[in-house]
Short mmCIF file of C-alpha atoms in Angstrom, two decimals:
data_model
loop_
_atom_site.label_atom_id
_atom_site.label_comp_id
_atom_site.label_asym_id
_atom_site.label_seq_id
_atom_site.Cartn_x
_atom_site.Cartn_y
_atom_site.Cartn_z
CA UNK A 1 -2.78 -31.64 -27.98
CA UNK A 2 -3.93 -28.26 -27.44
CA UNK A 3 -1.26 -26.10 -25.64
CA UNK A 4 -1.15 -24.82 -21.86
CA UNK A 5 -2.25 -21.07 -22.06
CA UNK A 6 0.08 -19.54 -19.55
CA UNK A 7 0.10 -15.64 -18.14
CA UNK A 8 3.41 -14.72 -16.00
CA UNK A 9 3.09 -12.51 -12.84
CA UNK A 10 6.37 -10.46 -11.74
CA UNK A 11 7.12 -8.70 -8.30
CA UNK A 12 10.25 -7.51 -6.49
CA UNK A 13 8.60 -8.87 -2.92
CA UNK A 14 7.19 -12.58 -3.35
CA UNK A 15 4.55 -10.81 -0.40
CA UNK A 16 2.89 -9.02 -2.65
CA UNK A 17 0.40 -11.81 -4.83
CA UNK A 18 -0.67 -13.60 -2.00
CA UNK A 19 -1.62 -9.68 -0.35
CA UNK A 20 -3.21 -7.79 -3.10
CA UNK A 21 -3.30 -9.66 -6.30
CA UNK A 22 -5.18 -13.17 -5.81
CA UNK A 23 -8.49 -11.66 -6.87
CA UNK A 24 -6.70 -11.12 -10.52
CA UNK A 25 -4.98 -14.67 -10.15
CA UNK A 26 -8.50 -16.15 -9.84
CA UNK A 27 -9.61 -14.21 -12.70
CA UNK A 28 -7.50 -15.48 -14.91
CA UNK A 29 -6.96 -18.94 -13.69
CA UNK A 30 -10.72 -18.78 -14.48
CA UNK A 31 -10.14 -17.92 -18.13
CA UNK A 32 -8.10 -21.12 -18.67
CA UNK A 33 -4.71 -19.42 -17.56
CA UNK A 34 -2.14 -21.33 -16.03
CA UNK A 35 -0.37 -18.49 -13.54
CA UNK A 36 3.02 -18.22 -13.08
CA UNK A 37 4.59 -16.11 -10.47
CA UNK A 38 8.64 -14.30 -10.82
CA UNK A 39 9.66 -13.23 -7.68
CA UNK A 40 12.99 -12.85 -4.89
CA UNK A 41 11.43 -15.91 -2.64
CA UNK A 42 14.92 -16.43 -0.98
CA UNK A 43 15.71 -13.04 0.43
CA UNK A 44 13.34 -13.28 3.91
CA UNK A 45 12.35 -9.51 4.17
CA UNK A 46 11.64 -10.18 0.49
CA UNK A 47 9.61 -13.29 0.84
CA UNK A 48 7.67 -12.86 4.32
CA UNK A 49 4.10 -14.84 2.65
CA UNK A 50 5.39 -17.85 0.82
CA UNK A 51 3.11 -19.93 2.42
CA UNK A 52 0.23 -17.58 1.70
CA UNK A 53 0.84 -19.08 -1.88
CA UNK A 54 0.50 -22.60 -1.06
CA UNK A 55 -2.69 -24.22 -2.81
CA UNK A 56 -3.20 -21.40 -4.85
CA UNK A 57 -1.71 -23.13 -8.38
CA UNK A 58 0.47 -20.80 -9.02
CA UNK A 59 3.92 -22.20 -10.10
CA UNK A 60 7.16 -19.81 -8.88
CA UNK A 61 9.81 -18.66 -10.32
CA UNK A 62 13.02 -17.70 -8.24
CA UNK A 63 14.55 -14.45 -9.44
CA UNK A 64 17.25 -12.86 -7.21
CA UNK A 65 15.07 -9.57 -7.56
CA UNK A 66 16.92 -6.40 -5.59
CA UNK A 67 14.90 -2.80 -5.52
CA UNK A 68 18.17 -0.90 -5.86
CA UNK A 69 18.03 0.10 -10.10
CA UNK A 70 22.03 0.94 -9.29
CA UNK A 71 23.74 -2.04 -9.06
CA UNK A 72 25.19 -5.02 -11.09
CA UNK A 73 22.70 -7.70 -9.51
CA UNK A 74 20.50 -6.59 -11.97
CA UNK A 75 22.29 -8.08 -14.97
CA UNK A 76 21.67 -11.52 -13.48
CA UNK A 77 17.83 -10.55 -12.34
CA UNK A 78 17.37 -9.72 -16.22
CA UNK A 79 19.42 -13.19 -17.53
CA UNK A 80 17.19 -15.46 -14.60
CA UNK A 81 13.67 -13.81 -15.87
CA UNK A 82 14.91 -14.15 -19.96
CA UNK A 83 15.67 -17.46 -19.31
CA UNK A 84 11.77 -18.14 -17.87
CA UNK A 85 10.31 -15.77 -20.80
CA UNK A 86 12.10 -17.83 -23.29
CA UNK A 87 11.56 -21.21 -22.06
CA UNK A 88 7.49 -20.85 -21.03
CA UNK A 89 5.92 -18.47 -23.71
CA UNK A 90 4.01 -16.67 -21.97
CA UNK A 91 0.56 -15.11 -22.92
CA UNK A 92 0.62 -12.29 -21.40
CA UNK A 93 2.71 -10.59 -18.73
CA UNK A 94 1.43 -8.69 -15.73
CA UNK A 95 4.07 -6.73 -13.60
CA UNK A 96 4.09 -4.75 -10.39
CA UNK A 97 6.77 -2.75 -8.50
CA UNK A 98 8.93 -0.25 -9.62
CA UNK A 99 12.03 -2.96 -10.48
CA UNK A 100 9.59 -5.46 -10.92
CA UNK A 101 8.22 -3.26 -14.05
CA UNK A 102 11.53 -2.36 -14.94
CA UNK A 103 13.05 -5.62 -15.86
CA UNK A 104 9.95 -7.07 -16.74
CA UNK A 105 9.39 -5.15 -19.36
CA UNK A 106 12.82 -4.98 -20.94
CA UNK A 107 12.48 -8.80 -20.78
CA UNK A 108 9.41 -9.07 -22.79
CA UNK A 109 10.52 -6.58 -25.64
CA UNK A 110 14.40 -8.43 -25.70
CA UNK A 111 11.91 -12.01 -25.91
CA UNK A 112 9.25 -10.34 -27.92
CA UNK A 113 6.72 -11.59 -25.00
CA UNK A 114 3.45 -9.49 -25.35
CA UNK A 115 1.15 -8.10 -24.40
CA UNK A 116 2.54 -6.47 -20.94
CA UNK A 117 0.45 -4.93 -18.49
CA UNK A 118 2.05 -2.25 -15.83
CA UNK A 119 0.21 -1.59 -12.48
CA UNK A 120 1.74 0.90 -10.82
CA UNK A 121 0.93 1.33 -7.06
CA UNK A 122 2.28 4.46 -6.74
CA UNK A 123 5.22 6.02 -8.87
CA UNK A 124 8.44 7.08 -7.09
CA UNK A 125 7.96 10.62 -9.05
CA UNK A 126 4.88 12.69 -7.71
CA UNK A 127 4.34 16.19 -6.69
CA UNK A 128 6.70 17.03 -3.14
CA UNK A 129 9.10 13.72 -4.59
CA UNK A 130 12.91 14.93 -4.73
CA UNK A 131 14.69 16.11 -7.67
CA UNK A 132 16.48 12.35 -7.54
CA UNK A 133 13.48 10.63 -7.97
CA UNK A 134 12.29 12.94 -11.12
CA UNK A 135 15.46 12.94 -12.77
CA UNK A 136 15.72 8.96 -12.14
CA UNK A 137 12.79 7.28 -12.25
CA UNK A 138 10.58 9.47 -14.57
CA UNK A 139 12.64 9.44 -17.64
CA UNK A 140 12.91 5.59 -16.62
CA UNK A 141 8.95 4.61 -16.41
CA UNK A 142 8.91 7.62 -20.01
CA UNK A 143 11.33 5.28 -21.77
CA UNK A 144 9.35 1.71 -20.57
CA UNK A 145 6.02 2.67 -21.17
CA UNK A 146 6.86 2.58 -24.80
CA UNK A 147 7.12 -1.59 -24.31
CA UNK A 148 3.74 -1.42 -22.25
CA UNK A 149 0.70 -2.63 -23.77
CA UNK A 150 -1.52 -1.51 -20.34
CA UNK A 151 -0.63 0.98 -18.11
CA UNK A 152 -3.06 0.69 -15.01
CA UNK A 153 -2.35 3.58 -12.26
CA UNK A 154 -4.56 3.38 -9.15
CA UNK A 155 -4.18 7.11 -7.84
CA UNK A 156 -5.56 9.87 -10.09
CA UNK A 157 -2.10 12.06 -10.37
CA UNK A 158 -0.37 9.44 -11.69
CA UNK A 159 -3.08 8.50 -13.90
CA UNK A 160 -3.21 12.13 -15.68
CA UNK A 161 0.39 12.28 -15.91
CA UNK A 162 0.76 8.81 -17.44
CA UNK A 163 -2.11 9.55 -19.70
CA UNK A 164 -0.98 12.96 -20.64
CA UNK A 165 2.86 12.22 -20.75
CA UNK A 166 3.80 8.15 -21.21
CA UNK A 167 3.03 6.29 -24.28
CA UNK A 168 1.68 3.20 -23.41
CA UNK A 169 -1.27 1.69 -25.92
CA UNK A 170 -3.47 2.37 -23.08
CA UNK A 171 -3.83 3.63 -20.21
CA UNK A 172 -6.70 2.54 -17.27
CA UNK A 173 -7.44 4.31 -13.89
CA UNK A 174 -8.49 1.72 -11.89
CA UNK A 175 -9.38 2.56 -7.24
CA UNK A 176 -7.00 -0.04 -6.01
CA UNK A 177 -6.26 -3.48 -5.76
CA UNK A 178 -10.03 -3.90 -4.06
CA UNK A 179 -11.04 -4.53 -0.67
CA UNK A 180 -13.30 -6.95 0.18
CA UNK A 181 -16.53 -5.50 2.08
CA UNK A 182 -17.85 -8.94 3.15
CA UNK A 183 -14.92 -9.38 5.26
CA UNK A 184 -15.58 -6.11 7.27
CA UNK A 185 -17.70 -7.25 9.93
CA UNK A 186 -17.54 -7.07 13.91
CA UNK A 187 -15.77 -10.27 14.97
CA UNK A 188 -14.49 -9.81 18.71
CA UNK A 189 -14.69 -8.69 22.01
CA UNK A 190 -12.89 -5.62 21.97
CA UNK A 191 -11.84 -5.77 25.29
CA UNK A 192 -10.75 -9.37 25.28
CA UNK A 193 -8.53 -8.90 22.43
CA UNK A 194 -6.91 -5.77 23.71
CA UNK A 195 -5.92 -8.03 27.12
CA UNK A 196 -4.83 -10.74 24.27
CA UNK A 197 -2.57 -7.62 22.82
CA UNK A 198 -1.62 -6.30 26.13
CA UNK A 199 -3.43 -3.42 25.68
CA UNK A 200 -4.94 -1.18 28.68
CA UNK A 201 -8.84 -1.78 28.48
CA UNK A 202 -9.73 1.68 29.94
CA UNK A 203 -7.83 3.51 27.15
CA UNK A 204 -8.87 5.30 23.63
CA UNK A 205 -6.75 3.52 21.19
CA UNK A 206 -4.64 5.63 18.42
CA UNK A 207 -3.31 3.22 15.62
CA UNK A 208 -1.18 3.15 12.93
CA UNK A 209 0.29 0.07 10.31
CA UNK A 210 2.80 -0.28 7.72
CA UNK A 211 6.39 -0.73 8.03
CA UNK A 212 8.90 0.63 10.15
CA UNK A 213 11.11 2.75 7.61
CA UNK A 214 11.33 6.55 6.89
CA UNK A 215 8.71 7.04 3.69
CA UNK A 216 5.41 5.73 6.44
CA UNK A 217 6.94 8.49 8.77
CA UNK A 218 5.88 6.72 12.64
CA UNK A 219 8.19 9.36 14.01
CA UNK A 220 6.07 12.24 13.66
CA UNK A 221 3.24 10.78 15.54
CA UNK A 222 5.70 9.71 18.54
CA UNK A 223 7.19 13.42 18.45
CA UNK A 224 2.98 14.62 18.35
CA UNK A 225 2.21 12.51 21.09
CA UNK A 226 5.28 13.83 22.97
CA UNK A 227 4.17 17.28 22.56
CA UNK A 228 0.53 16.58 23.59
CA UNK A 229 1.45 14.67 26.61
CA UNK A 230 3.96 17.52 27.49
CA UNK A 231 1.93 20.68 26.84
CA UNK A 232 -1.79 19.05 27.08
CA UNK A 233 -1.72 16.01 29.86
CA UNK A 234 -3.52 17.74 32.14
CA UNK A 235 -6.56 19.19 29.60
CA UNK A 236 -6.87 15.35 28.40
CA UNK A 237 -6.93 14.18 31.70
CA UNK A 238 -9.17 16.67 32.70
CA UNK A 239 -11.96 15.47 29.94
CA UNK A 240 -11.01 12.07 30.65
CA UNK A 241 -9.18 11.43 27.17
CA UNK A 242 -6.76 8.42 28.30
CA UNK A 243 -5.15 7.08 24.79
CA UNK A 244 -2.48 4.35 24.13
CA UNK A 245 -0.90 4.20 20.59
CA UNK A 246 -0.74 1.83 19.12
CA UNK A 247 1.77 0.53 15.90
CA UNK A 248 1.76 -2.54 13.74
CA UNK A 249 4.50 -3.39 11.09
CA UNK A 250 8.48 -4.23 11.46
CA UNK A 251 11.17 -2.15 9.89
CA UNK A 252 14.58 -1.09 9.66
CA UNK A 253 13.94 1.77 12.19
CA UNK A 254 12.29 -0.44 15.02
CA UNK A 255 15.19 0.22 17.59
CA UNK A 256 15.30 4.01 17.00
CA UNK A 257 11.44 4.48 17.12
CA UNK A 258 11.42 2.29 20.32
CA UNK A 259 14.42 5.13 21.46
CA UNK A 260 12.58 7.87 20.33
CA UNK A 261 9.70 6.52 22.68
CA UNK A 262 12.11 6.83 25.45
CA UNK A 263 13.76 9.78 25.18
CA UNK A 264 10.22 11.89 24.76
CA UNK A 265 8.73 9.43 27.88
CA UNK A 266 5.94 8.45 26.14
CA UNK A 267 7.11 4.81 25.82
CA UNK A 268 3.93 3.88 28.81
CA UNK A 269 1.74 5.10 26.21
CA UNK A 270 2.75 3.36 22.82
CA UNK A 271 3.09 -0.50 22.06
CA UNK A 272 4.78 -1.71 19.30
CA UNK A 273 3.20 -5.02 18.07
CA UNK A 274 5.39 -5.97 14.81
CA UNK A 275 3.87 -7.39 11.69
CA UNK A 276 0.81 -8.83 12.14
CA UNK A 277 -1.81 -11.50 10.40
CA UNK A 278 -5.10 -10.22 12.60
CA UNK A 279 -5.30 -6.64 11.03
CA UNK A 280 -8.94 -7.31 10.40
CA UNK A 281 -9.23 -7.59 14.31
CA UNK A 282 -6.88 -4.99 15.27
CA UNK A 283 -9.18 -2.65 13.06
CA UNK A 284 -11.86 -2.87 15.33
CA UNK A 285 -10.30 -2.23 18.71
CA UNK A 286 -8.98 1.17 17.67
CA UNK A 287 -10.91 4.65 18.04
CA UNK A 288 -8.52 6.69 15.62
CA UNK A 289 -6.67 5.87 12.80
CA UNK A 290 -3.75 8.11 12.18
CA UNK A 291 -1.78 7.41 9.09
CA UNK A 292 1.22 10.17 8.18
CA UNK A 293 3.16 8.45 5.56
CA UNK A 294 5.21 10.24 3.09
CA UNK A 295 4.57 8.71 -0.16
CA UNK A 296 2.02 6.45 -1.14
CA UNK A 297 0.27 5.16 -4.27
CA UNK A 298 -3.33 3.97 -2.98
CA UNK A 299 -2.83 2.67 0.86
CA UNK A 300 -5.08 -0.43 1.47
CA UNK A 301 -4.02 -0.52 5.23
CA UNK A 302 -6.04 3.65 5.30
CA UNK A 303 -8.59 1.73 2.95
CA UNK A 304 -9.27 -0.70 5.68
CA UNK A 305 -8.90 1.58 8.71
CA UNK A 306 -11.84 3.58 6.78
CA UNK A 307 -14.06 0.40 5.98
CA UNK A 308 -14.38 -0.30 9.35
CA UNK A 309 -15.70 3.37 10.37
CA UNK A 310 -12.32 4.97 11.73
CA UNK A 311 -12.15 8.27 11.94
CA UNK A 312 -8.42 9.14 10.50
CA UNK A 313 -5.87 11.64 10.42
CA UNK A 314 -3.42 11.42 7.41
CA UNK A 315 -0.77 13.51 5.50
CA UNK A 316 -2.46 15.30 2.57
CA UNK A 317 -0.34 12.64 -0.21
CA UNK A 318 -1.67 11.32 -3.13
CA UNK A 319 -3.26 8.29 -2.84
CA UNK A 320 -4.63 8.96 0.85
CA UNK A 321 -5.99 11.93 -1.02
CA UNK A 322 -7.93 10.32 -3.43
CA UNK A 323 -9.20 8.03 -0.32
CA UNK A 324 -10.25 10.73 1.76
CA UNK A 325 -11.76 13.27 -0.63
CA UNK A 326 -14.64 12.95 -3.44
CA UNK A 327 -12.50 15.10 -5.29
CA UNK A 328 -8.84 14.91 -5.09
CA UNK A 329 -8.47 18.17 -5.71
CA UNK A 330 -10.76 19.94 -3.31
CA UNK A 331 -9.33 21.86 -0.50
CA UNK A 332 -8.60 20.52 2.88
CA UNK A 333 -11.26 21.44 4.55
CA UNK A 334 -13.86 20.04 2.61
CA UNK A 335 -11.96 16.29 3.98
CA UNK A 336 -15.35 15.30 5.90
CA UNK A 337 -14.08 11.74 7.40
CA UNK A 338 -11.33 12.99 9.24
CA UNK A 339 -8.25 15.89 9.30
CA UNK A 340 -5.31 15.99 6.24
CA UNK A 341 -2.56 17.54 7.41
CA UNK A 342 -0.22 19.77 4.85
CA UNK A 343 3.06 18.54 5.84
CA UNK A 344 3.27 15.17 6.95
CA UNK A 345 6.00 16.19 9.08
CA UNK A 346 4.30 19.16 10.49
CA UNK A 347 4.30 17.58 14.27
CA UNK A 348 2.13 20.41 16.08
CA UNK A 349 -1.08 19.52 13.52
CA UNK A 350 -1.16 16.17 14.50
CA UNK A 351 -0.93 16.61 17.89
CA UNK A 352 -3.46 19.21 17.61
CA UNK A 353 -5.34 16.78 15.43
CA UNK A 354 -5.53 14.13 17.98
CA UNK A 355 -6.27 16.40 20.85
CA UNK A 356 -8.81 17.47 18.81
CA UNK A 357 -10.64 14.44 17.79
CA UNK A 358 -9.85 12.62 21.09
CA UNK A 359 -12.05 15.40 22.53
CA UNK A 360 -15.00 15.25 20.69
CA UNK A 361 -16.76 11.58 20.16
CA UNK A 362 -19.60 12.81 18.44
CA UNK A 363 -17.02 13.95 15.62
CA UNK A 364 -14.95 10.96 15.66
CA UNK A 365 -18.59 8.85 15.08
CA UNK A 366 -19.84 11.36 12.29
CA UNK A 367 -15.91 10.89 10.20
CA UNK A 368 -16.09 7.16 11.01
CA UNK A 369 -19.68 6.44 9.28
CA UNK A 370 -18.45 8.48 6.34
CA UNK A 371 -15.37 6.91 5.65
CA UNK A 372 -17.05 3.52 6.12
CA UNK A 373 -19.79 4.20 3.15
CA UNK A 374 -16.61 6.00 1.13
CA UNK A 375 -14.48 2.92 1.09
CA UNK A 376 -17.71 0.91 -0.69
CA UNK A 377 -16.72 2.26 -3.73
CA UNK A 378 -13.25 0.84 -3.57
CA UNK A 379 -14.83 -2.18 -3.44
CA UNK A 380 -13.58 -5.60 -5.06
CA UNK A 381 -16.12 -6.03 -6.66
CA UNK A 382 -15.49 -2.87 -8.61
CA UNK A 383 -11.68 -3.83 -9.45
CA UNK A 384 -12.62 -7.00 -10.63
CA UNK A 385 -15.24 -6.28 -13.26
CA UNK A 386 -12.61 -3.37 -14.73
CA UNK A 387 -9.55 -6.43 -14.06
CA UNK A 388 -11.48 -8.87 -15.96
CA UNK A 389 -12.21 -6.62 -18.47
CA UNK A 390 -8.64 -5.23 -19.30
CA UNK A 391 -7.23 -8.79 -19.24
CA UNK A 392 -10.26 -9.98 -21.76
CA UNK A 393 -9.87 -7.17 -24.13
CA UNK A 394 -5.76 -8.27 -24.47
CA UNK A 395 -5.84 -12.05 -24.33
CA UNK A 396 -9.12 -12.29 -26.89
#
């Protein structure tokens, strides 16, 4: 009887196959791979999209997975995933996230499990990260990439620096985790949805997604539209510029944003619509996309806002950078799809940045078909054919 062929997939967040990695589950289920899944299922802000996994084939694997590297729980992650190594035999793994890679990998060497692919979607270390995260996690992902067979990296700093500095067997720049372009297409009413959403119908809309915590940074768009109203109402009104902001996600920091809202009295003028399953929709009622995270590795929600001809304003990071820019290293000005701001905390360029933008349609149309044709070549498409050919070259 000839034996199961079996390749193990490890996350911290059980969210995060059923969101950005079924294209390489299909891939290799069809190779002949059975594909099993190691994740925290249990722990709910963990496991938000179990039942995006239902039907899919893939057989899971409780691990107590925690994202903290300092603490005990991690002897008993590292026990819970030997014991699965050990008992299935794996073919190959494939790990994501930064604990994720962490104890995968020490897993596979201890159970001599190979080979082991790395994707990481955005290291912790990165030029503006804090001394903390250099002195912890670099010397960390150094050490592990000698038990890495693939090291994949989907920004273009982190891909020099792993090439130039890690020792993985090899190292692949691939754009992304892929979006799918057949999916962007107009799909609603606009102005029936935004009564759906509660949303004024007379109104530019400013939006923003991703969760509410302190690296995507939603506080220094409320503080920028709390300046603009206060110093620039009466311009706006003046040329007719009405906006409402808009932000998707849930997070630790809902309550104080919502405060925040308050105390600058711009809480009329933002909604706060939680996590949400109709991005695709949302997209496409919005007239500006404004995105000032701190820290990102390549942002699919930016990718998305781009695909569907959004003008944007972003924080010059890497990974928005590499979105935004034929050349990652070109200067700011030469951005031609929307405005990167310096310091993603600098509050008086975005608000300037949305004043200016709001003001000028013509603009916001010429960024918006730019970034649509850019985000074509971080198609699917692309990421599969380079997917199916990493996974090929190590499992034949």
């Amino acid at each position: 009887m000839k034996a199961v062929k079996k390749v193990l997939l490890v996350t911290t967040v059980s969210g995060f196959v059923p969101q950005f990695e079924m294209s390489n589950v299909h891939i290799l289920q069809s190779m002949g791979y059975e594909v099993h899944y190691a994740s925290n299922y249990h722990t709910p802000s963990y496991g938000t999209d179990n039942h995006r996994l239902d039907g899919t084939g893939i057989i899971r694997h409780q691990i107590d997975f925690v994202r903290s590297p300092f603490t005990l729980q991690n002897i008993k992650v590292y026990r819970q995933l030997k014991k699965v190594m050990s008992k299935e035999r794996f073919d190959l793994v494939h790990c994501h996230t930064p604990m994720g890679g962490v104890m995968a990998r020490l897993v596979a060497h201890s159970t001599k499990t190979s080979p082991v692919i790395y994707t990481a979607h955005g290291f912790h270390f990165f030029k503006g990260a804090s001394l903390i995260n250099w002195l912890c996690y670099y010397p960390m992902e150094k050490f592990l990439s000698r038990f890495t067979d693939e090291q994949i990296c989907i920004n273009l700093e982190d891909y020099q620096r792993a090439k130039e500095k890690f020792h993985a067997k090899h190292t692949s720049y691939i754009p992304g985790v892929g979006l799918d372009i057949s999916k962007i297409k107009p799909s609603i009413e606009i102005n029936i949805k935004k009564l759906e959403l509660g949303l004024p119908t007379d109104r530019l809309i400013l939006l923003s997604t991703g969760e509410l915590i302190q690296r995507k940074n939603h506080e220094t768009v409320i503080r920028a539209i709390g300046k603009l109203k206060a110093e620039c109402s009466d311009v706006m009104n003046a040329k007719n510029m009405k906006f409402h902001y808009v932000i998707c996600g849930h997070g630790k920091l809902e309550e104080y944003l919502k405060r925040l809202a308050q105390e600058l009295q711009v809480n009329d003028c933002i909604s706060f619509l939680g996590y949400r399953e109709d991005m695709m929709e949302i997209y496409q009622i919005a007239d500006l996309f404004l995105f000032p995270s701190y820290q990102e590795g390549l942002p699919m929600a930016l990718l998305e806002a781009m695909a569907y001809g959004l003008p944007v304003i972003c924080s010059d990071i890497r990974g928005s950078r590499d979105l935004m820019r034929k050349n990652a290293n070109a200067p700011l000005d030469q951005c031609d799809g929307g405005i990167l701001i310096a310091k993603a905390d600098d509050v008086p360029a975005y608000s300037n940045a949305i004043q200016q933008l709001l003001c000028d349609r013509r603009k916001r149309q010429e960024m918006g078909n730019i970034n649509s044709l850019r985000a074509t070549e971080f198609s699917i498409k692309n990421v599969k054919e380079s997917m199916e050919k990493i996974y090929r070259m190590l499992l034949t």
